[in-house]
Tab-separated table of C-alpha atoms in Angstrom:
chain	number	residue	atom	x	y	z
E	1	ILE	CA	0.005	0.053	0.004
E	2	PRO	CA	1.395	3.695	-0.913
E	3	VAL	CA	2.214	6.184	1.555
E	4	SER	CA	-0.572	8.521	1.938
E	5	GLY	CA	-3.066	11.091	3.655
E	6	VAL	CA	0.076	12.622	5.234
E	7	SER	CA	-0.735	15.148	8.072
E	8	LEU	CA	1.207	17.064	10.397
E	9	SER	CA	0.369	18.826	13.680
E	10	ALA	CA	1.516	21.181	15.800
E	11	GLN	CA	1.764	21.979	19.457
E	12	PRO	CA	0.846	25.066	20.419
E	13	PRO	CA	-2.274	24.623	17.779
E	14	ASN	CA	-1.576	26.252	14.392
E	15	GLY	CA	2.156	27.172	14.613
E	16	GLN	CA	1.894	30.217	16.287
E	17	VAL	CA	4.307	30.169	19.027
E	18	ALA	CA	6.051	32.668	21.200
E	19	LEU	CA	9.290	33.480	21.067
E	20	GLY	CA	11.946	31.229	23.071
E	21	ASP	CA	8.961	28.647	23.777
E	22	ARG	CA	9.050	24.811	22.920
E	23	LEU	CA	7.034	24.121	19.410
E	24	VAL	CA	6.753	20.283	18.597
E	25	LEU	CA	5.295	18.836	14.981
E	26	ASN	CA	3.801	15.433	14.276
E	27	CYS	CA	3.897	13.327	10.973
E	28	THR	CA	1.172	11.348	10.650
E	29	VAL	CA	0.542	9.146	7.736
E	30	ALA	CA	-2.898	7.608	7.441
E	31	ALA	CA	-1.777	4.534	4.913
E	32	GLY	CA	0.728	2.973	4.341
E	33	THR	CA	2.764	-0.690	4.553
E	34	GLY	CA	6.482	-1.119	5.372
E	35	ARG	CA	9.158	0.397	7.214
E	36	LEU	CA	8.492	4.103	7.033
E	37	ALA	CA	10.572	7.118	7.081
E	38	PHE	CA	10.395	10.682	8.142
E	39	SER	CA	12.161	13.625	6.950
E	40	TRP	CA	11.213	17.150	7.722
E	41	HIS	CA	10.940	20.924	5.242
E	42	ARG	CA	11.409	24.147	5.553
E	43	GLU	CA	10.715	26.615	2.647
E	44	GLY	CA	13.608	28.020	1.394
E	45	LEU	CA	16.268	25.309	3.037
E	46	ALA	CA	18.056	22.271	0.633
E	47	THR	CA	18.811	20.402	4.444
E	48	PRO	CA	16.256	18.488	6.161
E	49	LEU	CA	15.378	19.741	9.390
E	50	GLY	CA	15.417	16.501	10.505
E	51	THR	CA	13.851	13.025	10.336
E	52	GLY	CA	11.855	10.671	12.476
E	53	PRO	CA	7.776	11.375	13.045
E	54	TYR	CA	8.422	14.060	15.465
E	55	LEU	CA	10.756	17.587	14.571
E	56	GLU	CA	10.936	19.095	18.085
E	57	LEU	CA	12.452	23.362	18.335
E	58	SER	CA	13.264	23.685	21.796
E	59	HIS	CA	13.364	27.605	21.568
E	60	VAL	CA	11.966	29.323	18.701
E	61	GLY	CA	13.768	32.367	17.096
E	62	ASP	CA	13.048	35.059	14.928
E	63	LYS	CA	14.367	32.690	12.160
E	64	ASP	CA	11.568	29.688	12.587
E	65	SER	CA	8.890	31.471	11.100
E	66	GLY	CA	8.030	30.026	7.975
E	67	HIS	CA	6.380	26.893	5.589
E	68	TYR	CA	6.911	23.590	7.219
E	69	GLN	CA	6.668	20.329	5.452
E	70	CYS	CA	7.165	16.448	6.421
E	71	ARG	CA	7.819	14.170	3.781
E	72	ALA	CA	6.889	9.908	4.726
E	73	SER	CA	8.608	7.193	2.678
E	74	ASP	CA	8.028	3.690	2.737
E	75	GLY	CA	11.327	3.086	0.228
E	76	ASP	CA	8.577	2.970	-2.956
E	77	SER	CA	7.204	5.646	-2.338
E	78	VAL	CA	7.143	9.498	-1.389
E	79	ALA	CA	4.101	11.422	0.331
E	80	GLU	CA	3.920	14.968	1.584
E	81	SER	CA	1.434	16.664	4.219
E	82	PRO	CA	0.185	20.231	3.111
E	83	THR	CA	2.287	22.863	4.532
E	84	LEU	CA	2.093	24.612	7.890
E	85	ASN	CA	2.984	28.372	8.646
E	86	VAL	CA	4.786	28.552	12.082
E	87	THR	CA	4.608	32.168	12.800
E	88	VAL	CA	7.303	33.411	15.571
E	89	LEU	CA	5.180	35.786	18.222
E	90	GLY	CA	7.587	38.378	19.835
E	91	GLU	CA	8.088	37.986	23.611
E	92	TRP	CA	5.434	37.214	26.175
E	93	ASP	CA	5.772	40.052	29.022
E	94	PRO	CA	4.215	38.875	32.162
E	95	ARG	CA	4.739	42.029	33.673
E	96	ALA	CA	2.755	43.874	31.420
E	97	GLY	CA	0.459	40.702	30.463
E	98	VAL	CA	1.398	41.883	26.460
E	99	ILE	CA	3.101	40.338	23.559
E	100	LEU	CA	5.976	42.719	22.671
């Protein structure tokens, strides 16, 4: 069965993360048999960001904004997730209760 139904989810939801916080992306596959390999890509970068079903950015910075995508392969077929737009929000100021 070829790989299909690749989807991407994010924590925090919708890919909106505060500067310095943690972002975890999760890639899931609806169908596919055999050993699955995952790779993570960001628009504009030639080199994959990582492999495996999860991608964790532990301290998100300004340069981490962009469109992310995961690819799943079983060796014979490759399927890509829709892209997720990650937005890095300004720093949270706990004293003022606002995003800077």
